[in-house]
Coordinates of N, CA, C and O in Angstrom, one line a residue:
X148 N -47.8 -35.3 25.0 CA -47.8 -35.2 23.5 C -46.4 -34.6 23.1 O -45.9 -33.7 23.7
X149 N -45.8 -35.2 22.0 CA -44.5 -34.5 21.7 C -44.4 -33.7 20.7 O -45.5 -33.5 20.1
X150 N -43.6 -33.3 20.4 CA -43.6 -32.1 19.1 C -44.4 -31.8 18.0 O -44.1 -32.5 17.1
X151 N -45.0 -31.4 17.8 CA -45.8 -31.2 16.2 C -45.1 -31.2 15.5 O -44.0 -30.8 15.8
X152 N -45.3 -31.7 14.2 CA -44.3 -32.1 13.4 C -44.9 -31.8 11.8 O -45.9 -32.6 11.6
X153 N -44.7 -31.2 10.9 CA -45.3 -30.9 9.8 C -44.7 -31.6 8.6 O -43.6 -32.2 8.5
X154 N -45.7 -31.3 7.4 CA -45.1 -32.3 6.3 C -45.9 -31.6 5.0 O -47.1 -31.4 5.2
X155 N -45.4 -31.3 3.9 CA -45.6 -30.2 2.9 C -46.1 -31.2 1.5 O -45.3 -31.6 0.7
X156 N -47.2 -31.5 1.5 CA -47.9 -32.7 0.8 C -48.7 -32.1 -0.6 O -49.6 -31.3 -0.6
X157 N -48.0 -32.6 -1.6 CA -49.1 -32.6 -2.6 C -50.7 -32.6 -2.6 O -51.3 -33.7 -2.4
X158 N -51.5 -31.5 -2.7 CA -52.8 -32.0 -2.4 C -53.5 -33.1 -3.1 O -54.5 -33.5 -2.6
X159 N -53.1 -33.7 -4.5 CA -53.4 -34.3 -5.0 C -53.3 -35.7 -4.6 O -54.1 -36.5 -5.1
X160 N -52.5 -36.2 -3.8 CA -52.8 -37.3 -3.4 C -53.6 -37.4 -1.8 O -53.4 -38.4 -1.0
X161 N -54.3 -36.4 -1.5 CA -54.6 -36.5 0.5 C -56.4 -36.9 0.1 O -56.9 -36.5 -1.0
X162 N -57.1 -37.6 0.8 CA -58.4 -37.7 0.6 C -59.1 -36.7 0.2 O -59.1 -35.8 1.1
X163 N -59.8 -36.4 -0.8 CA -60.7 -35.1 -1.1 C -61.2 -34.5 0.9 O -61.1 -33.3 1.0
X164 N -61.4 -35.0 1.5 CA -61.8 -34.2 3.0 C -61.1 -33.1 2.7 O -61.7 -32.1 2.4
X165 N -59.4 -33.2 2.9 CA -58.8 -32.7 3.3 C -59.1 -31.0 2.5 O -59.1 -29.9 2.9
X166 N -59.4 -31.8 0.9 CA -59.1 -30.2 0.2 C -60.4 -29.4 1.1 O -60.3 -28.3 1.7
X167 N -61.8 -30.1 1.1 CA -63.4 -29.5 1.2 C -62.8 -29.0 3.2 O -63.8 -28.6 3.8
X168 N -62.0 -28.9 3.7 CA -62.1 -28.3 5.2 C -61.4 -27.0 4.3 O -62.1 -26.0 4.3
X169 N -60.2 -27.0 3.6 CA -59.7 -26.0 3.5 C -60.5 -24.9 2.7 O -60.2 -23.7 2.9
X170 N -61.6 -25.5 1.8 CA -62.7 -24.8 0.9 C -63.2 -24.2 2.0 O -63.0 -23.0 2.0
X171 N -63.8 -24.8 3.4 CA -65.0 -24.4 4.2 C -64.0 -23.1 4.7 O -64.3 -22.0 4.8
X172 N -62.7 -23.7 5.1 CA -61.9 -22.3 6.3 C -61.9 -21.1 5.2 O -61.7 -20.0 5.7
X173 N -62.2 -21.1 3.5 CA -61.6 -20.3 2.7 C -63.3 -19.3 3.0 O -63.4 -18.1 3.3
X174 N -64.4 -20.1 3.0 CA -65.5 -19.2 2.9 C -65.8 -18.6 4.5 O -66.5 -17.7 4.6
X175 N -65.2 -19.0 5.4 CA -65.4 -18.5 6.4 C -64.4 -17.2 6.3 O -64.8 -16.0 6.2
X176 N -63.2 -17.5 6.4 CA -62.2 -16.3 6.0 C -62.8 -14.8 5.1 O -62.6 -13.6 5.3
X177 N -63.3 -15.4 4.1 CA -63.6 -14.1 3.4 C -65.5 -13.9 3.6 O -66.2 -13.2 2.8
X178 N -66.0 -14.6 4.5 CA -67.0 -13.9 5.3 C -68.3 -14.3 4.1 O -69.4 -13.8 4.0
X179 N -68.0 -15.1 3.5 CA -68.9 -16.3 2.6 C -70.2 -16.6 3.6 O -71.4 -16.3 3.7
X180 N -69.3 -17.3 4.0 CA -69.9 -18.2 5.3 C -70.1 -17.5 6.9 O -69.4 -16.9 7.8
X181 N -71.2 -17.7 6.9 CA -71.2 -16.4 8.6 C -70.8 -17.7 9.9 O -70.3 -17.2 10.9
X182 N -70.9 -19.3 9.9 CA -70.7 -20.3 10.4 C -70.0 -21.3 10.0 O -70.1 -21.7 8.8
X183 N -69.3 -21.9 10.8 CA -68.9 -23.3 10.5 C -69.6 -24.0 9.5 O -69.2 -24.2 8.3
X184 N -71.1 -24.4 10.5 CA -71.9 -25.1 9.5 C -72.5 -24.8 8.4 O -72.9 -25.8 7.8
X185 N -72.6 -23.8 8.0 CA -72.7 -23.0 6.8 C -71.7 -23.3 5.8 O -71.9 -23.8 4.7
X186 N -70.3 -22.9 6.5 CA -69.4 -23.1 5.5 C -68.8 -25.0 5.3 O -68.0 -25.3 4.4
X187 N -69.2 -25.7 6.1 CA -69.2 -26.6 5.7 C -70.0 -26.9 4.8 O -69.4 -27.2 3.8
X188 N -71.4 -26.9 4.6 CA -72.2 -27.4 3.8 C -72.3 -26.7 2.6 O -73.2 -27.0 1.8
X189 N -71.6 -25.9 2.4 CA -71.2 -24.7 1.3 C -70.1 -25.6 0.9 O -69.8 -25.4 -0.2
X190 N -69.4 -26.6 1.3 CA -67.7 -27.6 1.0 C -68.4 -28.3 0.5 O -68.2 -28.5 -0.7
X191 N -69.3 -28.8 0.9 CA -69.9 -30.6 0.5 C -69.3 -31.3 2.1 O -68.7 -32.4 2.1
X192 N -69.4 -30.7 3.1 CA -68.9 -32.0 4.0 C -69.9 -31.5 5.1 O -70.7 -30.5 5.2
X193 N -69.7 -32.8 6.1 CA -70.3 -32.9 7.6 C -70.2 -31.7 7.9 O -69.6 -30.9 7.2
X194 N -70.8 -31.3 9.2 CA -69.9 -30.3 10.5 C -69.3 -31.0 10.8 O -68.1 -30.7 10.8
X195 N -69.6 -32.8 11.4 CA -68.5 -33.4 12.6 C -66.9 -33.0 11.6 O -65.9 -32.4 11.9
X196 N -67.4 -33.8 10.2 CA -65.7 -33.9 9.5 C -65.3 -32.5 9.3 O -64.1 -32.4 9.0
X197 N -66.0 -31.3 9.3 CA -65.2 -30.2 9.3 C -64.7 -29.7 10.6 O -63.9 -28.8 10.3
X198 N -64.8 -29.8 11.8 CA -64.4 -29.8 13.4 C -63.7 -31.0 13.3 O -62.7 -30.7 14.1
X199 N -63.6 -31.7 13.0 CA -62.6 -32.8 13.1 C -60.8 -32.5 12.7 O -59.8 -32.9 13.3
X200 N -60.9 -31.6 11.3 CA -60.2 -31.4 10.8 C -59.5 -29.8 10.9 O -58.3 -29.4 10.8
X201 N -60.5 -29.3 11.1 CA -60.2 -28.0 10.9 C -59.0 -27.2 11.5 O -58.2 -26.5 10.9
X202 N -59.1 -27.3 12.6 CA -57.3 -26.7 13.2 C -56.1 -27.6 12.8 O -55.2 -27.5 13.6
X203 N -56.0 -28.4 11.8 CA -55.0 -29.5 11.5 C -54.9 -29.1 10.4 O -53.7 -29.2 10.2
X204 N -55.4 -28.7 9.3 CA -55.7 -28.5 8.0 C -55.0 -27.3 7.7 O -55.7 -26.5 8.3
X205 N -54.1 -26.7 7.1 CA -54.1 -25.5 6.7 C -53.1 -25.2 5.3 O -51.9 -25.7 5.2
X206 N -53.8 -24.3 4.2 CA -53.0 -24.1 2.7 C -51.9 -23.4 3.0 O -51.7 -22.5 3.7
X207 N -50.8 -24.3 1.9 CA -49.7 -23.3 2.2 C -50.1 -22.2 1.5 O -51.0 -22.2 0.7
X208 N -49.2 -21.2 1.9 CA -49.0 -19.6 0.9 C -47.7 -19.3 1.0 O -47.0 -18.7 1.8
X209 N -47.5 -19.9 -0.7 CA -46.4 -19.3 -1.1 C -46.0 -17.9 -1.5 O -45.2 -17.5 -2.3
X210 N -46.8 -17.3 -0.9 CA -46.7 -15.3 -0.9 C -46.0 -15.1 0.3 O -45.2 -14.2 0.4
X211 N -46.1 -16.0 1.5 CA -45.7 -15.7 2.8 C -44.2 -15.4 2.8 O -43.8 -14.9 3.9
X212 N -43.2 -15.6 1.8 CA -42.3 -15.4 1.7 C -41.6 -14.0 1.3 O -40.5 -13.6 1.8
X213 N -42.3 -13.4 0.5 CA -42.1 -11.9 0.4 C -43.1 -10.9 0.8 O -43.7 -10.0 0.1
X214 N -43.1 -11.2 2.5 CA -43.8 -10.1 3.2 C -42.3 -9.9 4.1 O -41.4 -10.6 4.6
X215 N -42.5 -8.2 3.9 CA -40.8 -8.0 5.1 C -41.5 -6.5 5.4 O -42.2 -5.8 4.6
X216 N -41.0 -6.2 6.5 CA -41.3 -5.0 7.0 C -39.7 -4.1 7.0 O -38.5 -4.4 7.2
X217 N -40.8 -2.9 6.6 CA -39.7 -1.2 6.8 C -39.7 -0.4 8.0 O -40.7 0.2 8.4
X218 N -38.6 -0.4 8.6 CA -38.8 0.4 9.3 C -38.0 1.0 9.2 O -36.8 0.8 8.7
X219 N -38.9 2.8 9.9 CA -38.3 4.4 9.0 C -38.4 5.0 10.3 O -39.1 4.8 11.3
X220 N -37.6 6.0 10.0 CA -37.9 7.4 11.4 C -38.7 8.7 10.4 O -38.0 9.2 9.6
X221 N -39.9 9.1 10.5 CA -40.1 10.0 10.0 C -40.3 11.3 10.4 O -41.2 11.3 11.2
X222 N -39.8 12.4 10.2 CA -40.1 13.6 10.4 C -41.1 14.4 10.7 O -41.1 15.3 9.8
X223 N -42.1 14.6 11.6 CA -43.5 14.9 12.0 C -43.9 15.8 10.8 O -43.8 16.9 11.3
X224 N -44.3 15.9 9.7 CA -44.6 16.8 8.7 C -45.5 16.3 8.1 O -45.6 15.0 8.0
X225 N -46.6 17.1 7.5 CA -47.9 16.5 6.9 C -47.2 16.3 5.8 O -46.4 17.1 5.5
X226 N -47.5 14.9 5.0 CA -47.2 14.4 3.9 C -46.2 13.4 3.3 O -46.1 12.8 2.2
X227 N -45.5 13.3 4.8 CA -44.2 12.3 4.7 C -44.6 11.3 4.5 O -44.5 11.0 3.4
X228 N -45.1 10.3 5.5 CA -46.1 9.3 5.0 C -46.7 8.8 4.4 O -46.6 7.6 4.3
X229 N -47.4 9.8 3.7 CA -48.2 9.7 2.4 C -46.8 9.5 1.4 O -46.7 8.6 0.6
X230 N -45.9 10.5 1.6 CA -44.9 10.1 0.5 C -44.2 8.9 0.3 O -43.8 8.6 -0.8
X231 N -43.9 8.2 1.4 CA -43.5 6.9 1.4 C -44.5 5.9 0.9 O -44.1 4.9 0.4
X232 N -45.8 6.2 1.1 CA -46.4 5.0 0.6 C -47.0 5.2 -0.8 O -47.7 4.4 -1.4
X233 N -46.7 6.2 -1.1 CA -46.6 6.7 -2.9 C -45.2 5.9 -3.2 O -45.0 5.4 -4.4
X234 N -44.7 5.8 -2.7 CA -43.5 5.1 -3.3 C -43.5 4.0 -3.4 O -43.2 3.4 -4.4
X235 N -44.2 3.4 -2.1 CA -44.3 1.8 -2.5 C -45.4 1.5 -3.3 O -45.5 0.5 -4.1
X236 N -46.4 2.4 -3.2 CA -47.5 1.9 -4.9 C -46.6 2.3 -6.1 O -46.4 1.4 -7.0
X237 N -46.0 3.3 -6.1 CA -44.8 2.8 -7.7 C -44.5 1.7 -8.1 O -44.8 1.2 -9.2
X238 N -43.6 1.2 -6.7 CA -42.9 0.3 -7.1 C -43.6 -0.9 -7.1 O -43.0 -1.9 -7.4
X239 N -45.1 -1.0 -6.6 CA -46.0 -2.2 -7.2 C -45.8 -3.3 -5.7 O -45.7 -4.5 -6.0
X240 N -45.7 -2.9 -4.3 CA -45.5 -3.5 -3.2 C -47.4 -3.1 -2.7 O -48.2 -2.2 -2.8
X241 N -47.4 -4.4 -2.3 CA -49.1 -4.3 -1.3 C -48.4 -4.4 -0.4 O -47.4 -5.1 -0.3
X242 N -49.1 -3.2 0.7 CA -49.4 -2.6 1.6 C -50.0 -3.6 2.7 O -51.2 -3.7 2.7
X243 N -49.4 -4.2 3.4 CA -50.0 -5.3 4.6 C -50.9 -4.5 5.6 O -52.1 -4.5 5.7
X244 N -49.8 -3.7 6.5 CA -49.8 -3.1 8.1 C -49.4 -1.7 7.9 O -48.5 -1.5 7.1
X245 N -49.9 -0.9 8.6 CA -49.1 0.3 8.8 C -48.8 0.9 10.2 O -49.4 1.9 10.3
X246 N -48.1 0.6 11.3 CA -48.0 0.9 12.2 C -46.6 2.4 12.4 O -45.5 2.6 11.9
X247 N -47.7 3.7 13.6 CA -46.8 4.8 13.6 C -47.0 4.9 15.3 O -48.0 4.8 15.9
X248 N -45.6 5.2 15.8 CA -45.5 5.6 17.2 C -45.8 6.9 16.9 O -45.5 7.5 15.8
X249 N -46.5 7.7 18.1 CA -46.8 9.1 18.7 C -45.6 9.8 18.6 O -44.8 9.5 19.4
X250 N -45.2 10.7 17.6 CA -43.8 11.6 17.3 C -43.3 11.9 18.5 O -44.2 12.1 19.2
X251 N -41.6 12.1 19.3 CA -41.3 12.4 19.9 C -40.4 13.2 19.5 O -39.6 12.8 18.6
X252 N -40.3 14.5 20.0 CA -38.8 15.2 19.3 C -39.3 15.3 18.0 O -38.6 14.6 17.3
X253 N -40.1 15.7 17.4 CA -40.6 15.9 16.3 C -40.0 14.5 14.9 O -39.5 14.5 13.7
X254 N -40.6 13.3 16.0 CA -40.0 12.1 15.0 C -40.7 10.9 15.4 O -40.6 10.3 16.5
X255 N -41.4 10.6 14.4 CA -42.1 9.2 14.3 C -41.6 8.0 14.2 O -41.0 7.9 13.1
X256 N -41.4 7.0 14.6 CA -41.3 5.6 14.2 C -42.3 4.7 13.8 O -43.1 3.9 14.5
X257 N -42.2 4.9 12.3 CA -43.3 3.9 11.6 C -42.6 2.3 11.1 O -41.5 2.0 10.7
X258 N -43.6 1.8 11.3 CA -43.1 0.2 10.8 C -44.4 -0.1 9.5 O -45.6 0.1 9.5
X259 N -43.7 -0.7 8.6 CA -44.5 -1.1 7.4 C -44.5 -2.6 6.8 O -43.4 -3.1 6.5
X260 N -45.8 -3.2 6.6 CA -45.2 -4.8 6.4 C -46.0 -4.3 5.2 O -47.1 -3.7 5.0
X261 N -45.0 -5.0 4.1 CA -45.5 -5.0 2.6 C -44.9 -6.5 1.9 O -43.9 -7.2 2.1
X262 N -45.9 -6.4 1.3 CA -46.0 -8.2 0.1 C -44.6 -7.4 -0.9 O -44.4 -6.2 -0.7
X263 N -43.8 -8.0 -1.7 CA -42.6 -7.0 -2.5 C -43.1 -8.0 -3.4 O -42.6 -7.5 -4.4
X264 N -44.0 -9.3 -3.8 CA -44.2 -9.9 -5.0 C -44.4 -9.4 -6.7 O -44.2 -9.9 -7.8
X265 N -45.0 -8.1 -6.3 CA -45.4 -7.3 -7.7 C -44.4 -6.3 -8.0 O -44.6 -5.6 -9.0
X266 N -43.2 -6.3 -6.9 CA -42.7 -5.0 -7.1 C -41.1 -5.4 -8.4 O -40.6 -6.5 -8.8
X267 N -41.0 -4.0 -8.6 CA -40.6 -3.7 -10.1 C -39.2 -3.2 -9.8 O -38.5 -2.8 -10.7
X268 N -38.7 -3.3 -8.2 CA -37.5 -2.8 -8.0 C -36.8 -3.6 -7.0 O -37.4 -4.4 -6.3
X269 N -35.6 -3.6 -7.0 CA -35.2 -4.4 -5.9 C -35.4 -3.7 -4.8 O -35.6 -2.5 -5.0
X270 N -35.3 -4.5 -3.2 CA -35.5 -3.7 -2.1 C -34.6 -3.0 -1.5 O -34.8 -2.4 -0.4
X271 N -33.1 -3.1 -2.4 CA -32.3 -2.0 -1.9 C -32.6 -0.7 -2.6 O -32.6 0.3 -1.9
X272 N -32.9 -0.6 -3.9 CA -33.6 0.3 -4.4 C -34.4 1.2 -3.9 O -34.1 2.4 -3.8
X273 N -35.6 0.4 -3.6 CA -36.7 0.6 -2.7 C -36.4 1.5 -1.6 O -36.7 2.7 -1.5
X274 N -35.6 0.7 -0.5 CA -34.9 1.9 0.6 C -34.6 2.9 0.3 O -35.0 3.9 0.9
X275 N -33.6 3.0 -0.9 CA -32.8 4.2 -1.3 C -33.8 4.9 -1.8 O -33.8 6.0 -1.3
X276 N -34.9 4.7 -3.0 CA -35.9 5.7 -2.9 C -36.7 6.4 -1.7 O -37.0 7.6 -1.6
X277 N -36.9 5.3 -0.8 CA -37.8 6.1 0.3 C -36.3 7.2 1.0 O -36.2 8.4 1.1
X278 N -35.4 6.3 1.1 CA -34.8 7.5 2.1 C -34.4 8.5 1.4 O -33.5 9.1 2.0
X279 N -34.7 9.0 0.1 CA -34.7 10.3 -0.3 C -35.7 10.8 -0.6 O -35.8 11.6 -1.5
X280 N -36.8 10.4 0.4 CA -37.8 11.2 0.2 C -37.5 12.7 1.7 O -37.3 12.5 2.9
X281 N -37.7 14.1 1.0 CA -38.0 14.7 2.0 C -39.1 14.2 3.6 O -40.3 13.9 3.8
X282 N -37.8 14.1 4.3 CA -38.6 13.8 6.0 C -38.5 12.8 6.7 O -38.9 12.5 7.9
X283 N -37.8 11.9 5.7 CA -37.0 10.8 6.3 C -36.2 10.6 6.7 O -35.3 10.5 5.9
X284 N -35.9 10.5 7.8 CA -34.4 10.6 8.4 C -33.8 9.0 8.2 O -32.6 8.9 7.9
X285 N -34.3 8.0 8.4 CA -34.3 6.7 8.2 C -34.6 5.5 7.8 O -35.2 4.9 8.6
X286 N -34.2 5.0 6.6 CA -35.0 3.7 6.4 C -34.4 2.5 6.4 O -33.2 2.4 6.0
X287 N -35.3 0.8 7.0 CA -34.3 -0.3 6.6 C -35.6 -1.0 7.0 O -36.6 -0.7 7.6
X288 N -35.1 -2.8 5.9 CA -35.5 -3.3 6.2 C -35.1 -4.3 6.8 O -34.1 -4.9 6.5
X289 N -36.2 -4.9 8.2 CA -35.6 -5.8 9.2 C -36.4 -6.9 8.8 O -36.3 -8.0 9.4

């Protein structure tokens, strides 16, 4: 088999199938549908035509583009954390992921994936606020 190869289609011109698999994966996702066949027949389609299609089929998201992660060194202190992510509800960023390594030397390495679509500041901003929050020794986004 050679390369997979993708192609960024109008949905308006692809056979209605195509939209009713992406309806079925949408009720399975948000837990609609406890089954396939459930959430197929919740589309209006087959099971065979929703297994047929189903791992080939997928909506784009154009959100996917302003998800970026921060990574910070934080200072083991109750509240730092919390202060950083008071910052990013300010500035109107959803909160993805929050991952923290076990402090070493009294210093955490937290990584943060946040959506920046709602946000009200640029992301150099953004850094420069968190890294003046008391207890941060470092912020960037990679």
């Amino acid at each position: 088999m050679g390369k997979v190869k993708y192609l960024l289609v109008d949905m308006s011109i692809l056979p209605e199938i195509y939209a009713k698999v992406v309806e079925a994966n949408g009720y399975l996702q948000s837990g609609e549908a406890t089954s396939a066949s459930q959430a197929a027949k919740m589309a209006g389609i087959s099971r065979s035509a929703y297994y047929k299609y189903k791992d080939k089929i997928f909506e784009y998201n154009e959100q996917g583009d302003d998800v970026t992660a921060i990574n910070a060194k934080l200072i083991d202190n109750a509240g730092v954390l919390s202060s950083v992510m008071n910052e990013l509800y300010l500035a109107g960023a959803n909160i993805l992921a929050v991952n923290q390594s076990i402090p070493v030397n009294n210093i955490a390495d937290v990584s943060i994936t946040v959506r920046l679509s709602q946000t009200d500041v640029s992301t150099e901003d953004l850094i420069s606020k968190i890294k003046n929050i008391g207890g941060v020794k470092s912020a960037e986004i990679v």
